[in-house]
Amino acid sequence: MSEFDLNQMNDLQFDVLKEIGNIGAGNATTALSQMMNMKIDMGVPNVALVPLSEIAGIIGSEEMIIVGILLGMQDDIEGTIMFLLNEKSANTIVKQLMGQEEKSLQEFGEMEMSALCEIGNIITGAYLSALSSLTNMTISATVPAATIDMAGAILSVPAIEYSKIGDKVLFIETQLGEDNLLDGYIVMVPEVESYAKILTSLGIEV
């Protein structure tokens, strides 16, 4: 097997990654509806290979304060997966789960962060479940860690692994609920060997 280069990914390989994003978004919608005890519709997720340096600009800006939930991927696939939320979406979750009024992210305490961690765990778990089902591989996540910081600072976390793979990471933007109730962003950074494993397991030559 030749060394995999994410920058040379062809249309078929990218379509496989997009399908993982679509199935994961469907799984996430179902899980979130159950946890928040409300009907949640899913918009068509936007799945793209995006330079990590551009993601903050897509979300808002590098200086914008966001919530980042970071988990490690382990077993057959290794790497990092992040779930990112802007202030409005984070407040929507906290209000629905805890009945609290809106507040700034800097005012969030341990209970709010715990609730967001659980949501991040559910959302990323839905995507990893989709990936696991399609590839017939065992993939689990580490315990989630949530942080509130500027988007640029949070997105610097996976930079070391990302630089080994190429110029782009798998970026999934999902809008859940009416009037974009929840805007969530997934940044998936498998290690370079894991990208090749994913595609090979699906019969895609790399």
PDB file of C-alpha atoms in Angstrom:
ATOM      1  CA  MET A   1       0.000   0.000   0.000  1.00  0.00           C
ATOM      2  CA  SER A   2       1.461   3.323  -1.029  1.00  0.00           C
ATOM      3  CA  GLU A   3       1.723   6.142   1.470  1.00  0.00           C
ATOM      4  CA  PHE A   4      -1.595   7.950   1.716  1.00  0.00           C
ATOM      5  CA  ASP A   5      -1.656  11.653   0.890  1.00  0.00           C
ATOM      6  CA  LEU A   6      -4.825  13.471   1.916  1.00  0.00           C
ATOM      7  CA  ASN A   7      -4.086  16.258  -0.572  1.00  0.00           C
ATOM      8  CA  GLN A   8      -4.300  13.758  -3.448  1.00  0.00           C
ATOM      9  CA  MET A   9      -7.704  12.350  -2.446  1.00  0.00           C
ATOM     10  CA  ASN A  10      -9.910  11.658  -5.460  1.00  0.00           C
ATOM     11  CA  ASP A  11     -13.657  12.214  -5.847  1.00  0.00           C
ATOM     12  CA  LEU A  12     -14.597   8.641  -4.935  1.00  0.00           C
ATOM     13  CA  GLN A  13     -12.538   8.716  -1.752  1.00  0.00           C
ATOM     14  CA  PHE A  14     -14.029  12.075  -0.770  1.00  0.00           C
ATOM     15  CA  ASP A  15     -17.576  10.839  -1.481  1.00  0.00           C
ATOM     16  CA  VAL A  16     -17.004   8.035   1.034  1.00  0.00           C
ATOM     17  CA  LEU A  17     -16.009  10.567   3.694  1.00  0.00           C
ATOM     18  CA  LYS A  18     -19.074  12.682   2.847  1.00  0.00           C
ATOM     19  CA  GLU A  19     -21.325   9.646   3.303  1.00  0.00           C
ATOM     20  CA  ILE A  20     -19.816   9.071   6.740  1.00  0.00           C
ATOM     21  CA  GLY A  21     -20.709  12.678   7.532  1.00  0.00           C
ATOM     22  CA  ASN A  22     -24.286  12.255   6.319  1.00  0.00           C
ATOM     23  CA  ILE A  23     -24.932   9.053   8.262  1.00  0.00           C
ATOM     24  CA  GLY A  24     -23.268  10.484  11.357  1.00  0.00           C
ATOM     25  CA  ALA A  25     -25.465  13.571  11.219  1.00  0.00           C
ATOM     26  CA  GLY A  26     -28.568  11.383  11.073  1.00  0.00           C
ATOM     27  CA  ASN A  27     -27.390   9.354  14.061  1.00  0.00           C
ATOM     28  CA  ALA A  28     -26.586  12.548  15.953  1.00  0.00           C
ATOM     29  CA  THR A  29     -30.038  14.026  15.293  1.00  0.00           C
ATOM     30  CA  THR A  30     -31.783  10.949  16.693  1.00  0.00           C
ATOM     31  CA  ALA A  31     -29.571  10.814  19.787  1.00  0.00           C
ATOM     32  CA  LEU A  32     -29.912  14.539  20.445  1.00  0.00           C
ATOM     33  CA  SER A  33     -33.698  14.453  20.052  1.00  0.00           C
ATOM     34  CA  GLN A  34     -33.903  11.758  22.723  1.00  0.00           C
ATOM     35  CA  MET A  35     -31.594  13.515  25.159  1.00  0.00           C
ATOM     36  CA  MET A  36     -33.217  16.950  24.777  1.00  0.00           C
ATOM     37  CA  ASN A  37     -36.728  15.450  24.663  1.00  0.00           C
ATOM     38  CA  MET A  38     -37.768  17.414  21.594  1.00  0.00           C
ATOM     39  CA  LYS A  39     -38.215  16.835  17.891  1.00  0.00           C
ATOM     40  CA  ILE A  40     -35.125  17.952  16.012  1.00  0.00           C
ATOM     41  CA  ASP A  41     -34.866  18.087  12.245  1.00  0.00           C
ATOM     42  CA  MET A  42     -31.561  17.839  10.436  1.00  0.00           C
ATOM     43  CA  GLY A  43     -30.340  20.090   7.681  1.00  0.00           C
ATOM     44  CA  VAL A  44     -28.103  18.584   5.023  1.00  0.00           C
ATOM     45  CA  PRO A  45     -24.626  18.587   6.567  1.00  0.00           C
ATOM     46  CA  ASN A  46     -21.846  20.409   4.772  1.00  0.00           C
ATOM     47  CA  VAL A  47     -18.894  18.028   4.554  1.00  0.00           C
ATOM     48  CA  ALA A  48     -15.615  19.376   3.240  1.00  0.00           C
ATOM     49  CA  LEU A  49     -11.870  19.011   3.371  1.00  0.00           C
ATOM     50  CA  VAL A  50     -10.778  22.366   4.735  1.00  0.00           C
ATOM     51  CA  PRO A  51      -7.406  23.798   5.767  1.00  0.00           C
ATOM     52  CA  LEU A  52      -7.395  23.927   9.556  1.00  0.00           C
ATOM     53  CA  SER A  53      -6.272  27.547   9.359  1.00  0.00           C
ATOM     54  CA  GLU A  54      -9.567  28.484   7.632  1.00  0.00           C
ATOM     55  CA  ILE A  55     -12.009  26.807  10.026  1.00  0.00           C
ATOM     56  CA  ALA A  56     -12.090  29.655  12.549  1.00  0.00           C
ATOM     57  CA  GLY A  57     -13.102  32.014   9.762  1.00  0.00           C
ATOM     58  CA  ILE A  58     -15.913  29.682   8.672  1.00  0.00           C
ATOM     59  CA  ILE A  59     -17.268  29.540  12.224  1.00  0.00           C
ATOM     60  CA  GLY A  60     -16.844  33.274  12.803  1.00  0.00           C
ATOM     61  CA  SER A  61     -13.362  34.498  13.596  1.00  0.00           C
ATOM     62  CA  GLU A  62     -10.217  33.393  15.409  1.00  0.00           C
ATOM     63  CA  GLU A  63     -11.083  35.753  18.277  1.00  0.00           C
ATOM     64  CA  MET A  64     -14.652  34.503  18.735  1.00  0.00           C
ATOM     65  CA  ILE A  65     -15.221  32.682  22.022  1.00  0.00           C
ATOM     66  CA  ILE A  66     -16.565  29.168  21.422  1.00  0.00           C
ATOM     67  CA  VAL A  67     -16.972  25.857  23.222  1.00  0.00           C
ATOM     68  CA  GLY A  68     -14.702  23.042  22.110  1.00  0.00           C
ATOM     69  CA  ILE A  69     -15.208  19.419  23.149  1.00  0.00           C
ATOM     70  CA  LEU A  70     -12.146  17.311  22.379  1.00  0.00           C
ATOM     71  CA  LEU A  71     -11.989  13.515  22.308  1.00  0.00           C
ATOM     72  CA  GLY A  72      -9.368  11.047  21.212  1.00  0.00           C
ATOM     73  CA  MET A  73     -10.188   8.220  18.794  1.00  0.00           C
ATOM     74  CA  GLN A  74      -8.719   4.839  19.650  1.00  0.00           C
ATOM     75  CA  ASP A  75      -8.682   1.083  18.872  1.00  0.00           C
ATOM     76  CA  ASP A  76      -8.635   0.397  15.093  1.00  0.00           C
ATOM     77  CA  ILE A  77      -8.642   4.115  14.259  1.00  0.00           C
ATOM     78  CA  GLU A  78      -6.535   6.654  16.118  1.00  0.00           C
ATOM     79  CA  GLY A  79      -6.601  10.420  16.082  1.00  0.00           C
ATOM     80  CA  THR A  80      -8.624  13.353  17.373  1.00  0.00           C
ATOM     81  CA  ILE A  81     -12.219  14.470  16.951  1.00  0.00           C
ATOM     82  CA  MET A  82     -13.551  17.866  18.062  1.00  0.00           C
ATOM     83  CA  PHE A  83     -17.082  19.204  18.420  1.00  0.00           C
ATOM     84  CA  LEU A  84     -17.362  22.994  18.305  1.00  0.00           C
ATOM     85  CA  LEU A  85     -20.302  25.175  19.384  1.00  0.00           C
ATOM     86  CA  ASN A  86     -20.862  28.912  19.202  1.00  0.00           C
ATOM     87  CA  GLU A  87     -22.323  30.821  22.155  1.00  0.00           C
ATOM     88  CA  LYS A  88     -25.926  30.761  20.869  1.00  0.00           C
ATOM     89  CA  SER A  89     -25.921  26.991  20.346  1.00  0.00           C
ATOM     90  CA  ALA A  90     -24.264  26.318  23.700  1.00  0.00           C
ATOM     91  CA  ASN A  91     -26.914  28.403  25.442  1.00  0.00           C
ATOM     92  CA  THR A  92     -29.672  26.577  23.573  1.00  0.00           C
ATOM     93  CA  ILE A  93     -28.428  23.256  24.922  1.00  0.00           C
ATOM     94  CA  VAL A  94     -27.998  24.495  28.488  1.00  0.00           C
ATOM     95  CA  LYS A  95     -31.423  26.157  28.488  1.00  0.00           C
ATOM     96  CA  GLN A  96     -33.155  23.013  27.200  1.00  0.00           C
ATOM     97  CA  LEU A  97     -31.354  20.630  29.552  1.00  0.00           C
ATOM     98  CA  MET A  98     -31.151  22.778  32.672  1.00  0.00           C
ATOM     99  CA  GLY A  99     -33.840  25.425  32.262  1.00  0.00           C
ATOM    100  CA  GLN A 100     -31.352  28.257  32.621  1.00  0.00           C
ATOM    101  CA  GLU A 101     -31.517  31.668  31.008  1.00  0.00           C
ATOM    102  CA  GLU A 102     -28.867  32.741  28.528  1.00  0.00           C
ATOM    103  CA  LYS A 103     -25.502  33.827  29.859  1.00  0.00           C
ATOM    104  CA  SER A 104     -22.083  34.469  28.422  1.00  0.00           C
ATOM    105  CA  LEU A 105     -19.833  31.468  27.925  1.00  0.00           C
ATOM    106  CA  GLN A 106     -17.397  32.864  30.475  1.00  0.00           C
ATOM    107  CA  GLU A 107     -20.160  32.531  33.105  1.00  0.00           C
ATOM    108  CA  PHE A 108     -20.583  28.797  32.500  1.00  0.00           C
ATOM    109  CA  GLY A 109     -19.712  26.678  35.520  1.00  0.00           C
ATOM    110  CA  GLU A 110     -19.065  23.012  36.132  1.00  0.00           C
ATOM    111  CA  MET A 111     -22.695  21.936  35.593  1.00  0.00           C
ATOM    112  CA  GLU A 112     -23.008  23.713  32.253  1.00  0.00           C
ATOM    113  CA  MET A 113     -19.692  22.316  31.049  1.00  0.00           C
ATOM    114  CA  SER A 114     -20.724  18.815  32.114  1.00  0.00           C
ATOM    115  CA  ALA A 115     -23.926  19.102  30.068  1.00  0.00           C
ATOM    116  CA  LEU A 116     -21.995  20.316  27.022  1.00  0.00           C
ATOM    117  CA  CYS A 117     -19.478  17.500  27.441  1.00  0.00           C
ATOM    118  CA  GLU A 118     -22.316  14.990  27.377  1.00  0.00           C
ATOM    119  CA  ILE A 119     -23.753  16.534  24.209  1.00  0.00           C
ATOM    120  CA  GLY A 120     -20.312  16.491  22.617  1.00  0.00           C
ATOM    121  CA  ASN A 121     -19.930  12.869  23.621  1.00  0.00           C
ATOM    122  CA  ILE A 122     -23.265  11.973  22.009  1.00  0.00           C
ATOM    123  CA  ILE A 123     -22.624  13.902  18.795  1.00  0.00           C
ATOM    124  CA  THR A 124     -19.093  12.611  18.233  1.00  0.00           C
ATOM    125  CA  GLY A 125     -20.221   9.122  19.255  1.00  0.00           C
ATOM    126  CA  ALA A 126     -22.853   9.251  16.512  1.00  0.00           C
ATOM    127  CA  TYR A 127     -20.227  10.028  13.901  1.00  0.00           C
ATOM    128  CA  LEU A 128     -17.836   7.381  15.157  1.00  0.00           C
ATOM    129  CA  SER A 129     -20.680   4.859  15.173  1.00  0.00           C
ATOM    130  CA  ALA A 130     -21.354   5.663  11.504  1.00  0.00           C
ATOM    131  CA  LEU A 131     -17.680   5.270  10.704  1.00  0.00           C
ATOM    132  CA  SER A 132     -17.500   2.008  12.635  1.00  0.00           C
ATOM    133  CA  SER A 133     -20.582   0.568  10.906  1.00  0.00           C
ATOM    134  CA  LEU A 134     -19.335   1.426   7.423  1.00  0.00           C
ATOM    135  CA  THR A 135     -15.811   0.134   7.963  1.00  0.00           C
ATOM    136  CA  ASN A 136     -16.542  -2.824  10.281  1.00  0.00           C
ATOM    137  CA  MET A 137     -13.795  -1.534  12.544  1.00  0.00           C
ATOM    138  CA  THR A 138     -13.808  -1.000  16.283  1.00  0.00           C
ATOM    139  CA  ILE A 139     -13.596   2.703  17.091  1.00  0.00           C
ATOM    140  CA  SER A 140     -14.081   4.196  20.543  1.00  0.00           C
ATOM    141  CA  ALA A 141     -13.620   7.635  22.022  1.00  0.00           C
ATOM    142  CA  THR A 142     -11.731   8.796  25.075  1.00  0.00           C
ATOM    143  CA  VAL A 143     -13.421  10.761  27.857  1.00  0.00           C
ATOM    144  CA  PRO A 144     -14.413  14.187  26.467  1.00  0.00           C
ATOM    145  CA  ALA A 145     -12.745  17.359  27.672  1.00  0.00           C
ATOM    146  CA  ALA A 146     -14.549  20.689  27.195  1.00  0.00           C
ATOM    147  CA  THR A 147     -12.975  24.099  27.084  1.00  0.00           C
ATOM    148  CA  ILE A 148     -14.095  27.667  26.413  1.00  0.00           C
ATOM    149  CA  ASP A 149     -11.611  29.802  24.533  1.00  0.00           C
ATOM    150  CA  MET A 150     -11.052  31.726  21.333  1.00  0.00           C
ATOM    151  CA  ALA A 151     -11.636  29.631  18.220  1.00  0.00           C
ATOM    152  CA  GLY A 152      -8.035  30.098  17.110  1.00  0.00           C
ATOM    153  CA  ALA A 153      -6.699  28.739  20.388  1.00  0.00           C
ATOM    154  CA  ILE A 154      -9.010  25.715  20.444  1.00  0.00           C
ATOM    155  CA  LEU A 155      -8.242  24.825  16.843  1.00  0.00           C
ATOM    156  CA  SER A 156      -4.515  24.865  17.533  1.00  0.00           C
ATOM    157  CA  VAL A 157      -4.949  21.643  19.557  1.00  0.00           C
ATOM    158  CA  PRO A 158      -5.041  19.203  16.603  1.00  0.00           C
ATOM    159  CA  ALA A 159      -2.441  21.159  14.635  1.00  0.00           C
ATOM    160  CA  ILE A 160       0.412  18.724  15.332  1.00  0.00           C
ATOM    161  CA  GLU A 161      -1.436  15.670  14.000  1.00  0.00           C
ATOM    162  CA  TYR A 162      -2.970  17.648  11.148  1.00  0.00           C
ATOM    163  CA  SER A 163       0.416  18.767   9.883  1.00  0.00           C
ATOM    164  CA  LYS A 164       1.451  15.129   9.390  1.00  0.00           C
ATOM    165  CA  ILE A 165      -1.490  14.388   7.102  1.00  0.00           C
ATOM    166  CA  GLY A 166      -1.643  17.330   4.724  1.00  0.00           C
ATOM    167  CA  ASP A 167      -3.136  20.765   4.340  1.00  0.00           C
ATOM    168  CA  LYS A 168      -6.747  19.822   5.113  1.00  0.00           C
ATOM    169  CA  VAL A 169      -8.908  18.147   7.775  1.00  0.00           C
ATOM    170  CA  LEU A 170     -12.377  16.629   7.525  1.00  0.00           C
ATOM    171  CA  PHE A 171     -14.817  19.388   8.511  1.00  0.00           C
ATOM    172  CA  ILE A 172     -18.529  18.659   9.024  1.00  0.00           C
ATOM    173  CA  GLU A 173     -20.971  21.512   9.602  1.00  0.00           C
ATOM    174  CA  THR A 174     -24.373  20.380  10.861  1.00  0.00           C
ATOM    175  CA  GLN A 175     -27.472  22.470  11.458  1.00  0.00           C
ATOM    176  CA  LEU A 176     -30.049  20.818  13.691  1.00  0.00           C
ATOM    177  CA  GLY A 177     -33.590  21.988  14.376  1.00  0.00           C
ATOM    178  CA  GLU A 178     -35.795  24.749  13.018  1.00  0.00           C
ATOM    179  CA  ASP A 179     -34.191  28.168  12.557  1.00  0.00           C
ATOM    180  CA  ASN A 180     -30.779  26.555  13.000  1.00  0.00           C
ATOM    181  CA  LEU A 181     -31.517  25.695  16.621  1.00  0.00           C
ATOM    182  CA  LEU A 182     -28.075  24.188  16.933  1.00  0.00           C
ATOM    183  CA  ASP A 183     -25.047  24.884  14.763  1.00  0.00           C
ATOM    184  CA  GLY A 184     -22.424  22.258  15.414  1.00  0.00           C
ATOM    185  CA  TYR A 185     -19.054  21.713  13.797  1.00  0.00           C
ATOM    186  CA  ILE A 186     -17.092  18.472  13.737  1.00  0.00           C
ATOM    187  CA  VAL A 187     -13.361  18.483  13.048  1.00  0.00           C
ATOM    188  CA  MET A 188     -12.056  14.958  12.521  1.00  0.00           C
ATOM    189  CA  VAL A 189      -8.305  14.376  12.433  1.00  0.00           C
ATOM    190  CA  PRO A 190      -7.454  10.682  12.129  1.00  0.00           C
ATOM    191  CA  GLU A 191      -3.770   9.856  12.063  1.00  0.00           C
ATOM    192  CA  VAL A 192      -2.435   9.418   8.542  1.00  0.00           C
ATOM    193  CA  GLU A 193      -2.394   5.616   8.806  1.00  0.00           C
ATOM    194  CA  SER A 194      -6.027   5.682   9.962  1.00  0.00           C
ATOM    195  CA  TYR A 195      -7.241   7.604   6.888  1.00  0.00           C
ATOM    196  CA  ALA A 196      -5.715   4.872   4.728  1.00  0.00           C
ATOM    197  CA  LYS A 197      -7.305   2.163   6.910  1.00  0.00           C
ATOM    198  CA  ILE A 198     -10.743   3.766   6.579  1.00  0.00           C
ATOM    199  CA  LEU A 199     -10.633   3.910   2.800  1.00  0.00           C
ATOM    200  CA  THR A 200      -9.040   0.480   2.379  1.00  0.00           C
ATOM    201  CA  SER A 201     -11.711  -1.129   4.572  1.00  0.00           C
ATOM    202  CA  LEU A 202     -14.334   0.301   2.217  1.00  0.00           C
ATOM    203  CA  GLY A 203     -12.634  -1.167  -0.838  1.00  0.00           C
ATOM    204  CA  ILE A 204     -11.189   2.161  -1.953  1.00  0.00           C
ATOM    205  CA  GLU A 205      -7.652   1.846  -3.280  1.00  0.00           C
ATOM    206  CA  VAL A 206      -5.152   4.235  -1.686  1.00  0.00           C
TER     207      VAL A 206
END
